PDB file of C-alpha atoms and ligand atoms in Angstrom:
ATOM      1  CA  MET A   1       5.880  -3.318  38.575  1.00  0.00           C
ATOM      2  CA  THR A   2       5.267  -4.635  35.101  1.00  0.00           C
ATOM      3  CA  ARG A   3       4.032  -2.223  32.684  1.00  0.00           C
ATOM      4  CA  PRO A   4       0.573  -2.806  30.999  1.00  0.00           C
ATOM      5  CA  LYS A   5       0.871  -4.478  27.583  1.00  0.00           C
ATOM      6  CA  ILE A   6      -0.987  -2.288  25.006  1.00  0.00           C
ATOM      7  CA  LEU A   7      -1.612  -2.753  21.264  1.00  0.00           C
ATOM      8  CA  ILE A   8      -1.701   0.309  19.012  1.00  0.00           C
ATOM      9  CA  THR A   9      -3.755  -1.031  16.056  1.00  0.00           C
ATOM     10  CA  ARG A  10      -2.597   1.535  13.508  1.00  0.00           C
ATOM     11  CA  ARG A  11       0.336   3.830  13.134  1.00  0.00           C
ATOM     12  CA  TRP A  12      -0.222   7.016  15.253  1.00  0.00           C
ATOM     13  CA  PRO A  13       1.502  10.411  15.121  1.00  0.00           C
ATOM     14  CA  GLU A  14       5.190   9.870  16.199  1.00  0.00           C
ATOM     15  CA  ALA A  15       5.090  12.162  19.158  1.00  0.00           C
ATOM     16  CA  VAL A  16       2.170  10.143  20.660  1.00  0.00           C
ATOM     17  CA  GLU A  17       3.784   6.740  19.896  1.00  0.00           C
ATOM     18  CA  ALA A  18       7.003   7.904  21.741  1.00  0.00           C
ATOM     19  CA  ARG A  19       5.106   9.005  24.744  1.00  0.00           C
ATOM     20  CA  LEU A  20       3.146   5.766  24.914  1.00  0.00           C
ATOM     21  CA  ALA A  21       6.271   3.673  24.492  1.00  0.00           C
ATOM     22  CA  ALA A  22       7.772   5.519  27.451  1.00  0.00           C
ATOM     23  CA  ALA A  23       4.886   4.521  29.831  1.00  0.00           C
ATOM     24  CA  PHE A  24       3.631   1.168  28.523  1.00  0.00           C
ATOM     25  CA  ASP A  25       4.902  -2.077  27.029  1.00  0.00           C
ATOM     26  CA  VAL A  26       3.795  -1.146  23.456  1.00  0.00           C
ATOM     27  CA  THR A  27       3.218  -3.373  20.502  1.00  0.00           C
ATOM     28  CA  ARG A  28       2.544  -1.494  17.166  1.00  0.00           C
ATOM     29  CA  ASN A  29       0.933  -2.673  13.942  1.00  0.00           C
ATOM     30  CA  ASP A  30       3.807  -1.603  11.644  1.00  0.00           C
ATOM     31  CA  ALA A  31       1.999  -2.770   8.465  1.00  0.00           C
ATOM     32  CA  ASP A  32      -0.676  -0.230   9.398  1.00  0.00           C
ATOM     33  CA  THR A  33      -3.359  -2.216   7.763  1.00  0.00           C
ATOM     34  CA  PRO A  34      -6.829  -2.938   9.506  1.00  0.00           C
ATOM     35  CA  LEU A  35      -6.872  -5.900  11.816  1.00  0.00           C
ATOM     36  CA  GLY A  36      -9.317  -8.556  10.971  1.00  0.00           C
ATOM     37  CA  PRO A  37     -11.477 -10.491  13.459  1.00  0.00           C
ATOM     38  CA  ASP A  38      -8.921 -13.205  14.107  1.00  0.00           C
ATOM     39  CA  ALA A  39      -6.233 -10.726  14.911  1.00  0.00           C
ATOM     40  CA  LEU A  40      -8.542  -8.736  17.164  1.00  0.00           C
ATOM     41  CA  ARG A  41      -9.680 -12.004  18.977  1.00  0.00           C
ATOM     42  CA  ASP A  42      -6.014 -12.856  19.622  1.00  0.00           C
ATOM     43  CA  ALA A  43      -5.303  -9.293  20.815  1.00  0.00           C
ATOM     44  CA  LEU A  44      -8.151  -9.550  23.356  1.00  0.00           C
ATOM     45  CA  ARG A  45      -6.236 -12.483  24.836  1.00  0.00           C
ATOM     46  CA  THR A  46      -2.746 -10.942  24.717  1.00  0.00           C
ATOM     47  CA  PHE A  47      -2.947  -7.220  25.713  1.00  0.00           C
ATOM     48  CA  ASP A  48      -4.103  -5.487  28.690  1.00  0.00           C
ATOM     49  CA  ALA A  49      -5.355  -2.630  26.561  1.00  0.00           C
ATOM     50  CA  ILE A  50      -6.178  -2.331  22.859  1.00  0.00           C
ATOM     51  CA  LEU A  51      -6.207   1.144  21.161  1.00  0.00           C
ATOM     52  CA  PRO A  52      -8.493   0.705  18.197  1.00  0.00           C
ATOM     53  CA  THR A  53      -9.584   3.054  15.512  1.00  0.00           C
ATOM     54  CA  VAL A  54     -12.613   3.183  13.352  1.00  0.00           C
ATOM     55  CA  THR A  55     -11.045   0.685  11.011  1.00  0.00           C
ATOM     56  CA  ASP A  56     -11.124  -2.083  13.684  1.00  0.00           C
ATOM     57  CA  ARG A  57     -14.545  -3.776  13.712  1.00  0.00           C
ATOM     58  CA  LEU A  58     -15.016  -5.142  17.150  1.00  0.00           C
ATOM     59  CA  GLY A  59     -18.374  -6.984  16.687  1.00  0.00           C
ATOM     60  CA  PRO A  60     -19.996  -9.310  19.206  1.00  0.00           C
ATOM     61  CA  GLU A  61     -18.126 -12.344  17.780  1.00  0.00           C
ATOM     62  CA  VAL A  62     -14.689 -11.116  18.700  1.00  0.00           C
ATOM     63  CA  PHE A  63     -15.600 -10.935  22.337  1.00  0.00           C
ATOM     64  CA  GLU A  64     -16.645 -14.560  22.433  1.00  0.00           C
ATOM     65  CA  GLY A  65     -14.705 -17.363  24.111  1.00  0.00           C
ATOM     66  CA  PRO A  66     -12.454 -17.730  27.247  1.00  0.00           C
ATOM     67  CA  ASP A  67      -9.277 -16.124  28.534  1.00  0.00           C
ATOM     68  CA  ILE A  68      -9.884 -12.534  27.678  1.00  0.00           C
ATOM     69  CA  ARG A  69      -7.114 -10.374  29.034  1.00  0.00           C
ATOM     70  CA  THR A  70      -7.979  -6.954  27.760  1.00  0.00           C
ATOM     71  CA  ARG A  71      -9.433  -4.589  30.387  1.00  0.00           C
ATOM     72  CA  ILE A  72      -9.871  -1.383  28.403  1.00  0.00           C
ATOM     73  CA  LEU A  73     -10.459  -0.407  24.723  1.00  0.00           C
ATOM     74  CA  ALA A  74      -9.112   3.051  24.470  1.00  0.00           C
ATOM     75  CA  ASN A  75     -10.520   4.184  21.254  1.00  0.00           C
ATOM     76  CA  TYR A  76      -8.685   6.767  19.091  1.00  0.00           C
ATOM     77  CA  GLY A  77     -11.652   8.779  17.749  1.00  0.00           C
ATOM     78  CA  VAL A  78     -15.004  10.170  19.188  1.00  0.00           C
ATOM     79  CA  GLY A  79     -17.251   7.754  17.258  1.00  0.00           C
ATOM     80  CA  PHE A  80     -17.324   4.187  18.618  1.00  0.00           C
ATOM     81  CA  SER A  81     -20.095   2.523  16.616  1.00  0.00           C
ATOM     82  CA  HIS A  82     -17.383  -0.025  15.328  1.00  0.00           C
ATOM     83  CA  ILE A  83     -17.304  -1.413  18.924  1.00  0.00           C
ATOM     84  CA  ASP A  84     -20.040  -3.524  20.287  1.00  0.00           C
ATOM     85  CA  ILE A  85     -20.461  -1.856  23.502  1.00  0.00           C
ATOM     86  CA  SER A  86     -22.759  -4.289  25.079  1.00  0.00           C
ATOM     87  CA  ALA A  87     -20.408  -7.194  24.260  1.00  0.00           C
ATOM     88  CA  ALA A  88     -17.484  -5.292  25.807  1.00  0.00           C
ATOM     89  CA  LYS A  89     -19.525  -4.438  28.886  1.00  0.00           C
ATOM     90  CA  ALA A  90     -20.563  -8.030  29.226  1.00  0.00           C
ATOM     91  CA  ARG A  91     -16.897  -9.112  29.377  1.00  0.00           C
ATOM     92  CA  GLY A  92     -16.069  -6.321  31.886  1.00  0.00           C
ATOM     93  CA  ILE A  93     -14.068  -4.304  29.370  1.00  0.00           C
ATOM     94  CA  ALA A  94     -14.027  -0.455  29.695  1.00  0.00           C
ATOM     95  CA  VAL A  95     -14.397   1.705  26.637  1.00  0.00           C
ATOM     96  CA  THR A  96     -13.101   5.293  26.205  1.00  0.00           C
ATOM     97  CA  ASN A  97     -13.119   7.677  23.262  1.00  0.00           C
ATOM     98  CA  THR A  98     -11.670  11.148  22.447  1.00  0.00           C
ATOM     99  CA  PRO A  99     -14.190  13.811  22.420  1.00  0.00           C
ATOM    100  CA  ASP A 100     -13.648  17.631  22.328  1.00  0.00           C
ATOM    101  CA  VAL A 101     -10.212  17.651  20.668  1.00  0.00           C
ATOM    102  CA  LEU A 102     -11.538  16.900  17.228  1.00  0.00           C
ATOM    103  CA  SER A 103     -14.611  19.139  17.238  1.00  0.00           C
ATOM    104  CA  ASP A 104     -13.014  22.240  15.578  1.00  0.00           C
ATOM    105  CA  CYS A 105     -11.342  20.387  12.774  1.00  0.00           C
ATOM    106  CA  THR A 106     -14.345  18.209  12.054  1.00  0.00           C
ATOM    107  CA  ALA A 107     -16.598  21.243  11.960  1.00  0.00           C
ATOM    108  CA  ASP A 108     -14.085  22.924   9.632  1.00  0.00           C
ATOM    109  CA  LEU A 109     -14.331  19.990   7.290  1.00  0.00           C
ATOM    110  CA  ALA A 110     -18.216  19.939   7.439  1.00  0.00           C
ATOM    111  CA  LEU A 111     -17.983  23.569   6.268  1.00  0.00           C
ATOM    112  CA  THR A 112     -15.338  22.756   3.609  1.00  0.00           C
ATOM    113  CA  LEU A 113     -17.778  20.112   2.193  1.00  0.00           C
ATOM    114  CA  MET A 114     -20.808  22.562   2.320  1.00  0.00           C
ATOM    115  CA  LEU A 115     -18.873  25.197   0.421  1.00  0.00           C
ATOM    116  CA  MET A 116     -17.399  22.751  -2.069  1.00  0.00           C
ATOM    117  CA  VAL A 117     -20.679  21.306  -3.013  1.00  0.00           C
ATOM    118  CA  ALA A 118     -22.702  24.551  -2.973  1.00  0.00           C
ATOM    119  CA  ARG A 119     -19.999  26.554  -4.851  1.00  0.00           C
ATOM    120  CA  ARG A 120     -19.234  23.508  -7.140  1.00  0.00           C
ATOM    121  CA  ALA A 121     -15.506  23.664  -6.243  1.00  0.00           C
ATOM    122  CA  GLY A 122     -14.937  19.970  -6.753  1.00  0.00           C
ATOM    123  CA  GLU A 123     -16.314  20.164 -10.303  1.00  0.00           C
ATOM    124  CA  GLY A 124     -14.394  23.291 -10.905  1.00  0.00           C
ATOM    125  CA  GLU A 125     -11.012  21.697  -9.824  1.00  0.00           C
ATOM    126  CA  ARG A 126     -11.669  18.658 -11.933  1.00  0.00           C
ATOM    127  CA  GLU A 127     -12.509  20.737 -14.964  1.00  0.00           C
ATOM    128  CA  LEU A 128      -9.402  22.803 -14.644  1.00  0.00           C
ATOM    129  CA  ARG A 129      -7.019  19.892 -14.005  1.00  0.00           C
ATOM    130  CA  GLU A 130      -8.485  17.984 -16.955  1.00  0.00           C
ATOM    131  CA  GLY A 131      -7.662  21.004 -19.260  1.00  0.00           C
ATOM    132  CA  ARG A 132     -11.428  21.557 -20.037  1.00  0.00           C
ATOM    133  CA  TRP A 133     -11.591  25.111 -18.669  1.00  0.00           C
ATOM    134  CA  THR A 134     -12.316  27.608 -21.479  1.00  0.00           C
ATOM    135  CA  GLY A 135     -12.226  30.789 -19.398  1.00  0.00           C
ATOM    136  CA  TRP A 136     -14.498  33.072 -17.403  1.00  0.00           C
ATOM    137  CA  ARG A 137     -18.117  33.480 -18.461  1.00  0.00           C
ATOM    138  CA  PRO A 138     -21.217  34.724 -16.662  1.00  0.00           C
ATOM    139  CA  THR A 139     -22.910  31.319 -16.804  1.00  0.00           C
ATOM    140  CA  HIS A 140     -19.987  29.099 -15.863  1.00  0.00           C
ATOM    141  CA  LEU A 141     -20.338  26.790 -12.900  1.00  0.00           C
ATOM    142  CA  VAL A 142     -22.894  28.853 -11.142  1.00  0.00           C
ATOM    143  CA  GLY A 143     -23.520  27.508  -7.663  1.00  0.00           C
ATOM    144  CA  THR A 144     -25.576  28.451  -4.554  1.00  0.00           C
ATOM    145  CA  LYS A 145     -24.980  31.235  -2.139  1.00  0.00           C
ATOM    146  CA  VAL A 146     -24.678  29.822   1.330  1.00  0.00           C
ATOM    147  CA  SER A 147     -24.410  33.255   3.212  1.00  0.00           C
ATOM    148  CA  GLY A 148     -27.756  33.954   4.888  1.00  0.00           C
ATOM    149  CA  ALA A 149     -29.216  30.560   4.018  1.00  0.00           C
ATOM    150  CA  THR A 150     -30.711  28.162   6.574  1.00  0.00           C
ATOM    151  CA  LEU A 151     -28.560  25.269   7.964  1.00  0.00           C
ATOM    152  CA  GLY A 152     -30.180  22.388   9.616  1.00  0.00           C
ATOM    153  CA  ILE A 153     -28.023  20.517  12.038  1.00  0.00           C
ATOM    154  CA  ILE A 154     -28.984  16.979  13.168  1.00  0.00           C
ATOM    155  CA  GLY A 155     -27.306  16.209  16.429  1.00  0.00           C
ATOM    156  CA  PHE A 156     -26.144  19.214  18.507  1.00  0.00           C
ATOM    157  CA  GLY A 157     -23.276  17.940  20.414  1.00  0.00           C
ATOM    158  CA  ARG A 158     -19.827  19.496  20.372  1.00  0.00           C
ATOM    159  CA  ILE A 159     -19.234  19.148  16.701  1.00  0.00           C
ATOM    160  CA  GLY A 160     -22.731  20.390  15.674  1.00  0.00           C
ATOM    161  CA  GLN A 161     -22.276  23.440  17.916  1.00  0.00           C
ATOM    162  CA  ALA A 162     -18.944  24.088  16.440  1.00  0.00           C
ATOM    163  CA  VAL A 163     -20.523  23.926  12.909  1.00  0.00           C
ATOM    164  CA  ALA A 164     -23.262  26.208  14.084  1.00  0.00           C
ATOM    165  CA  LYS A 165     -20.766  28.823  15.325  1.00  0.00           C
ATOM    166  CA  ARG A 166     -18.841  28.791  12.025  1.00  0.00           C
ATOM    167  CA  ALA A 167     -21.979  28.925   9.866  1.00  0.00           C
ATOM    168  CA  HIS A 168     -23.804  31.621  11.914  1.00  0.00           C
ATOM    169  CA  HIS A 169     -20.889  33.923  12.812  1.00  0.00           C
ATOM    170  CA  GLY A 170     -18.952  33.402   9.603  1.00  0.00           C
ATOM    171  CA  PHE A 171     -21.646  33.137   7.009  1.00  0.00           C
ATOM    172  CA  GLY A 172     -24.641  34.669   8.659  1.00  0.00           C
ATOM    173  CA  MET A 173     -26.613  31.430   8.343  1.00  0.00           C
ATOM    174  CA  ARG A 174     -29.864  30.741  10.210  1.00  0.00           C
ATOM    175  CA  ILE A 175     -29.485  27.646  12.435  1.00  0.00           C
ATOM    176  CA  LEU A 176     -32.020  24.978  13.034  1.00  0.00           C
ATOM    177  CA  VAL A 177     -31.316  22.147  15.317  1.00  0.00           C
ATOM    178  CA  GLN A 178     -32.711  18.709  15.947  1.00  0.00           C
ATOM    179  CA  ASN A 179     -31.294  16.832  18.879  1.00  0.00           C
ATOM    180  CA  ARG A 180     -32.378  13.888  20.962  1.00  0.00           C
ATOM    181  CA  SER A 181     -32.621  15.898  24.160  1.00  0.00           C
ATOM    182  CA  ALA A 182     -33.605  19.633  24.734  1.00  0.00           C
ATOM    183  CA  VAL A 183     -30.604  21.874  24.131  1.00  0.00           C
ATOM    184  CA  ALA A 184     -30.003  24.468  26.886  1.00  0.00           C
ATOM    185  CA  PRO A 185     -31.450  27.906  25.815  1.00  0.00           C
ATOM    186  CA  GLY A 186     -28.128  29.555  26.431  1.00  0.00           C
ATOM    187  CA  VAL A 187     -26.296  27.247  24.022  1.00  0.00           C
ATOM    188  CA  LEU A 188     -29.050  27.837  21.281  1.00  0.00           C
ATOM    189  CA  ALA A 189     -28.714  31.586  21.966  1.00  0.00           C
ATOM    190  CA  GLU A 190     -24.973  31.537  21.096  1.00  0.00           C
ATOM    191  CA  THR A 191     -25.924  31.099  17.421  1.00  0.00           C
ATOM    192  CA  GLY A 192     -29.479  32.244  17.375  1.00  0.00           C
ATOM    193  CA  ALA A 193     -30.465  28.681  16.828  1.00  0.00           C
ATOM    194  CA  ARG A 194     -34.008  27.219  16.975  1.00  0.00           C
ATOM    195  CA  GLN A 195     -34.612  23.649  18.096  1.00  0.00           C
ATOM    196  CA  VAL A 196     -37.246  21.700  16.235  1.00  0.00           C
ATOM    197  CA  ASP A 197     -38.744  18.423  17.563  1.00  0.00           C
ATOM    198  CA  ALA A 198     -38.711  16.365  14.457  1.00  0.00           C
ATOM    199  CA  ILE A 199     -36.010  15.697  11.874  1.00  0.00           C
ATOM    200  CA  ASP A 200     -38.794  15.802   9.224  1.00  0.00           C
ATOM    201  CA  ASP A 201     -39.633  19.398  10.143  1.00  0.00           C
ATOM    202  CA  LEU A 202     -35.900  20.453   9.814  1.00  0.00           C
ATOM    203  CA  LEU A 203     -35.507  18.714   6.560  1.00  0.00           C
ATOM    204  CA  ALA A 204     -38.382  20.540   5.055  1.00  0.00           C
ATOM    205  CA  ILE A 205     -37.048  24.003   5.712  1.00  0.00           C
ATOM    206  CA  SER A 206     -33.239  23.772   5.586  1.00  0.00           C
ATOM    207  CA  ASP A 207     -31.135  24.869   2.598  1.00  0.00           C
ATOM    208  CA  CYS A 208     -28.351  22.686   3.804  1.00  0.00           C
ATOM    209  CA  VAL A 209     -28.469  19.775   6.333  1.00  0.00           C
ATOM    210  CA  SER A 210     -25.432  18.707   8.248  1.00  0.00           C
ATOM    211  CA  LEU A 211     -25.301  15.449  10.099  1.00  0.00           C
ATOM    212  CA  HIS A 212     -23.607  15.351  13.512  1.00  0.00           C
ATOM    213  CA  CYS A 213     -25.532  12.525  15.292  1.00  0.00           C
ATOM    214  CA  PRO A 214     -23.818   9.263  16.380  1.00  0.00           C
ATOM    215  CA  GLY A 215     -23.766   6.161  14.078  1.00  0.00           C
ATOM    216  CA  GLY A 216     -24.643   2.668  15.086  1.00  0.00           C
ATOM    217  CA  ALA A 217     -27.766   0.626  14.731  1.00  0.00           C
ATOM    218  CA  ALA A 218     -30.100   3.251  16.218  1.00  0.00           C
ATOM    219  CA  ASN A 219     -29.330   5.795  13.481  1.00  0.00           C
ATOM    220  CA  ARG A 220     -28.723   3.425  10.561  1.00  0.00           C
ATOM    221  CA  HIS A 221     -30.301   5.004   7.407  1.00  0.00           C
ATOM    222  CA  LEU A 222     -31.761   7.822   9.409  1.00  0.00           C
ATOM    223  CA  ILE A 223     -31.577   9.677   6.218  1.00  0.00           C
ATOM    224  CA  ASP A 224     -33.469   7.259   3.798  1.00  0.00           C
ATOM    225  CA  ALA A 225     -35.278   7.676   0.506  1.00  0.00           C
ATOM    226  CA  TRP A 226     -38.278   9.048   2.214  1.00  0.00           C
ATOM    227  CA  ARG A 227     -36.421  11.670   4.288  1.00  0.00           C
ATOM    228  CA  LEU A 228     -34.337  12.673   1.143  1.00  0.00           C
ATOM    229  CA  GLY A 229     -37.794  13.332  -0.410  1.00  0.00           C
ATOM    230  CA  LEU A 230     -38.684  15.785   2.354  1.00  0.00           C
ATOM    231  CA  MET A 231     -35.610  18.005   1.683  1.00  0.00           C
ATOM    232  CA  LYS A 232     -36.134  21.126  -0.239  1.00  0.00           C
ATOM    233  CA  PRO A 233     -35.306  20.824  -3.990  1.00  0.00           C
ATOM    234  CA  GLY A 234     -31.839  22.209  -4.338  1.00  0.00           C
ATOM    235  CA  ALA A 235     -30.886  21.627  -0.681  1.00  0.00           C
ATOM    236  CA  PHE A 236     -27.572  19.994   0.102  1.00  0.00           C
ATOM    237  CA  LEU A 237     -26.782  17.155   2.534  1.00  0.00           C
ATOM    238  CA  ILE A 238     -23.457  17.014   4.406  1.00  0.00           C
ATOM    239  CA  ASN A 239     -22.273  13.925   6.295  1.00  0.00           C
ATOM    240  CA  THR A 240     -19.107  14.024   8.493  1.00  0.00           C
ATOM    241  CA  ALA A 241     -20.732  11.748  11.118  1.00  0.00           C
ATOM    242  CA  ARG A 242     -20.859   8.077  10.239  1.00  0.00           C
ATOM    243  CA  GLY A 243     -21.557   6.453   6.816  1.00  0.00           C
ATOM    244  CA  GLU A 244     -24.385   4.282   8.120  1.00  0.00           C
ATOM    245  CA  VAL A 245     -26.560   7.268   8.900  1.00  0.00           C
ATOM    246  CA  VAL A 246     -27.243   7.781   5.205  1.00  0.00           C
ATOM    247  CA  ASP A 247     -28.800   5.184   2.777  1.00  0.00           C
ATOM    248  CA  GLU A 248     -26.157   5.590   0.151  1.00  0.00           C
ATOM    249  CA  ALA A 249     -28.268   3.969  -2.638  1.00  0.00           C
ATOM    250  CA  ALA A 250     -31.150   6.318  -1.888  1.00  0.00           C
ATOM    251  CA  LEU A 251     -28.815   9.238  -1.860  1.00  0.00           C
ATOM    252  CA  ALA A 252     -27.296   8.255  -5.279  1.00  0.00           C
ATOM    253  CA  ASP A 253     -30.835   8.082  -6.610  1.00  0.00           C
ATOM    254  CA  ALA A 254     -31.836  11.529  -5.229  1.00  0.00           C
ATOM    255  CA  LEU A 255     -28.726  13.007  -6.794  1.00  0.00           C
ATOM    256  CA  VAL A 256     -29.230  11.366 -10.235  1.00  0.00           C
ATOM    257  CA  GLN A 257     -32.793  12.462 -10.324  1.00  0.00           C
ATOM    258  CA  GLY A 258     -31.836  15.862  -9.201  1.00  0.00           C
ATOM    259  CA  ARG A 259     -34.246  15.775  -6.209  1.00  0.00           C
ATOM    260  CA  ILE A 260     -31.658  17.546  -3.948  1.00  0.00           C
ATOM    261  CA  GLY A 261     -29.021  20.034  -4.932  1.00  0.00           C
ATOM    262  CA  GLY A 262     -25.975  18.007  -4.025  1.00  0.00           C
ATOM    263  CA  ALA A 263     -24.201  16.284  -1.183  1.00  0.00           C
ATOM    264  CA  GLY A 264     -20.822  16.232   0.569  1.00  0.00           C
ATOM    265  CA  LEU A 265     -19.670  13.108   2.243  1.00  0.00           C
ATOM    266  CA  ASP A 266     -16.590  12.335   4.368  1.00  0.00           C
ATOM    267  CA  VAL A 267     -17.828   9.037   5.691  1.00  0.00           C
ATOM    268  CA  PHE A 268     -19.144   5.940   4.016  1.00  0.00           C
ATOM    269  CA  GLU A 269     -20.971   2.799   5.129  1.00  0.00           C
ATOM    270  CA  ASN A 270     -18.346   0.242   4.053  1.00  0.00           C
ATOM    271  CA  GLU A 271     -15.143   2.296   4.105  1.00  0.00           C
ATOM    272  CA  PRO A 272     -12.951   2.418   2.194  1.00  0.00           C
ATOM    273  CA  ARG A 273     -15.390   0.883  -0.424  1.00  0.00           C
ATOM    274  CA  ILE A 274     -17.497   3.407  -2.273  1.00  0.00           C
ATOM    275  CA  PRO A 275     -20.472   2.046  -4.194  1.00  0.00           C
ATOM    276  CA  ALA A 276     -20.467   2.524  -7.979  1.00  0.00           C
ATOM    277  CA  SER A 277     -23.730   4.454  -7.632  1.00  0.00           C
ATOM    278  CA  LEU A 278     -22.172   7.102  -5.498  1.00  0.00           C
ATOM    279  CA  MET A 279     -19.049   7.250  -7.743  1.00  0.00           C
ATOM    280  CA  ALA A 280     -21.349   8.031 -10.712  1.00  0.00           C
ATOM    281  CA  ALA A 281     -23.562  10.485  -8.820  1.00  0.00           C
ATOM    282  CA  PRO A 282     -23.579  14.113  -9.909  1.00  0.00           C
ATOM    283  CA  ASN A 283     -23.223  17.064  -7.527  1.00  0.00           C
ATOM    284  CA  LEU A 284     -21.450  14.951  -5.022  1.00  0.00           C
ATOM    285  CA  VAL A 285     -18.144  15.818  -3.248  1.00  0.00           C
ATOM    286  CA  MET A 286     -16.466  12.913  -1.450  1.00  0.00           C
ATOM    287  CA  LEU A 287     -13.510  13.015   0.910  1.00  0.00           C
ATOM    288  CA  PRO A 288     -11.709  10.045   2.458  1.00  0.00           C
ATOM    289  CA  HIS A 289     -12.736  10.415   6.079  1.00  0.00           C
ATOM    290  CA  LEU A 290     -10.564  13.387   6.786  1.00  0.00           C
ATOM    291  CA  GLY A 291     -12.643  15.146   9.450  1.00  0.00           C
ATOM    292  CA  SER A 292     -10.045  15.020  12.188  1.00  0.00           C
ATOM    293  CA  ALA A 293      -7.001  14.785   9.915  1.00  0.00           C
ATOM    294  CA  THR A 294      -4.795  17.681  11.016  1.00  0.00           C
ATOM    295  CA  ARG A 295      -1.481  17.173  12.820  1.00  0.00           C
ATOM    296  CA  GLU A 296      -2.656  19.152  15.818  1.00  0.00           C
ATOM    297  CA  THR A 297      -5.893  17.134  16.246  1.00  0.00           C
ATOM    298  CA  ARG A 298      -4.407  13.677  15.450  1.00  0.00           C
ATOM    299  CA  GLU A 299      -1.758  14.338  18.149  1.00  0.00           C
ATOM    300  CA  ALA A 300      -4.370  15.738  20.631  1.00  0.00           C
ATOM    301  CA  MET A 301      -6.526  12.658  20.035  1.00  0.00           C
ATOM    302  CA  GLY A 302      -3.547  10.425  20.791  1.00  0.00           C
ATOM    303  CA  PHE A 303      -2.667  12.302  24.063  1.00  0.00           C
ATOM    304  CA  ARG A 304      -6.266  12.057  25.084  1.00  0.00           C
ATOM    305  CA  VAL A 305      -6.189   8.246  24.708  1.00  0.00           C
ATOM    306  CA  MET A 306      -2.978   8.274  26.740  1.00  0.00           C
ATOM    307  CA  ASP A 307      -4.632  10.283  29.524  1.00  0.00           C
ATOM    308  CA  ASN A 308      -7.483   7.837  29.588  1.00  0.00           C
ATOM    309  CA  LEU A 309      -5.082   4.852  29.802  1.00  0.00           C
ATOM    310  CA  VAL A 310      -2.924   6.370  32.481  1.00  0.00           C
ATOM    311  CA  ASP A 311      -5.974   7.164  34.642  1.00  0.00           C
ATOM    312  CA  PHE A 312      -7.355   3.685  34.084  1.00  0.00           C
ATOM    313  CA  PHE A 313      -4.247   1.872  34.960  1.00  0.00           C
ATOM    314  CA  ASP A 314      -3.589   4.154  37.934  1.00  0.00           C
ATOM    315  CA  GLY A 315      -7.052   3.195  39.295  1.00  0.00           C
ATOM    316  CA  ARG A 316      -8.815   6.478  38.497  1.00  0.00           C
ATOM    317  CA  GLU A 317     -12.026   6.890  36.354  1.00  0.00           C
ATOM    318  CA  PRO A 318     -10.958   7.736  32.732  1.00  0.00           C
ATOM    319  CA  ARG A 319     -12.540  11.039  31.889  1.00  0.00           C
ATOM    320  CA  ASP A 320     -13.843   9.816  28.509  1.00  0.00           C
ATOM    321  CA  ARG A 321     -15.342   6.529  29.620  1.00  0.00           C
ATOM    322  CA  VAL A 322     -18.307   5.555  27.441  1.00  0.00           C
ATOM    323  CA  ALA A 323     -18.711   2.028  28.924  1.00  0.00           C
TER     324      ALA A 323
HETATM  325  C1  DGY B   1     -13.919   9.916  14.980  1.00  0.00           C
HETATM  326  O1  DGY B   1     -13.248  10.504  15.807  1.00  0.00           O
HETATM  327  O2  DGY B   1     -15.033   9.396  15.190  1.00  0.00           O
HETATM  328  C2  DGY B   1     -13.376   9.969  13.478  1.00  0.00           C
HETATM  329  O3  DGY B   1     -14.457   9.814  12.614  1.00  0.00           O
HETATM  330  C3  DGY B   1     -12.398   8.840  13.402  1.00  0.00           C
HETATM  331  O4  DGY B   1     -12.873   7.684  13.951  1.00  0.00           O
END
């Protein structure tokens, strides 16, 4: 039997590439640069499976036209707002993602950002490396204590819950949750969390707000100027979800005007482009989309994609099917 032809759109951890090559007829993108719409359109006509990442924008236009060969988009990552799911569905293409395996590391990074911004660690490191540190003094780079503070979590899926565990059991933080559906009482009880109905209620009483909802059109600019205005003065905003969830211009304004205490961002609306207004904003820590970037997690994500592919081509339902 001929092996399914698959395209890996970026370089993946070696161990995963090797295992994929043993099972499938693999084409790699050795240049490791994002594929544009034309390359993706061609790929849909050439491969049985495409293994995209967040850098591959599979909008409705790439699915247009005849002779589509691809039967599955096995996404490397949990978020899939870069894929037009209804266009994929309309062409009978299955879509899978990689949940669970990246929850711990993404939660760790949300906590990293929270601590960096609240304790002014980014500023401190820059000061030291630039030779501007003049020594210890009681008023130097005084930040905000996170232990015992209130953390508002928007989106209480696996990553939100992993953040809550770290914040509550590690830092004694009080946890507030806003989620589309009701969270099971047992899950809330694990971190003494309280669910509120409205995002606005959560924003008004949280010392730090961490975003863990999906991206995509439904949540575009969920945090806009008005909602930033509802946050407590001095509160922090952390985004490890998707860039489009936050109105970046409004956030830059809120930071410049000192309306909130600071922000930590791992994701951006037009990655890898960062607007000049954010570059210039004070009290902002920015990381280059590192949420899942550990060797262990990146390998686990790859093996999870492989499990989905093997199931699909063996005629079983892939466990992580989202469409
Ligand atoms: C994810 O898994 O969604 C990461 O952000 C990379 O896409």
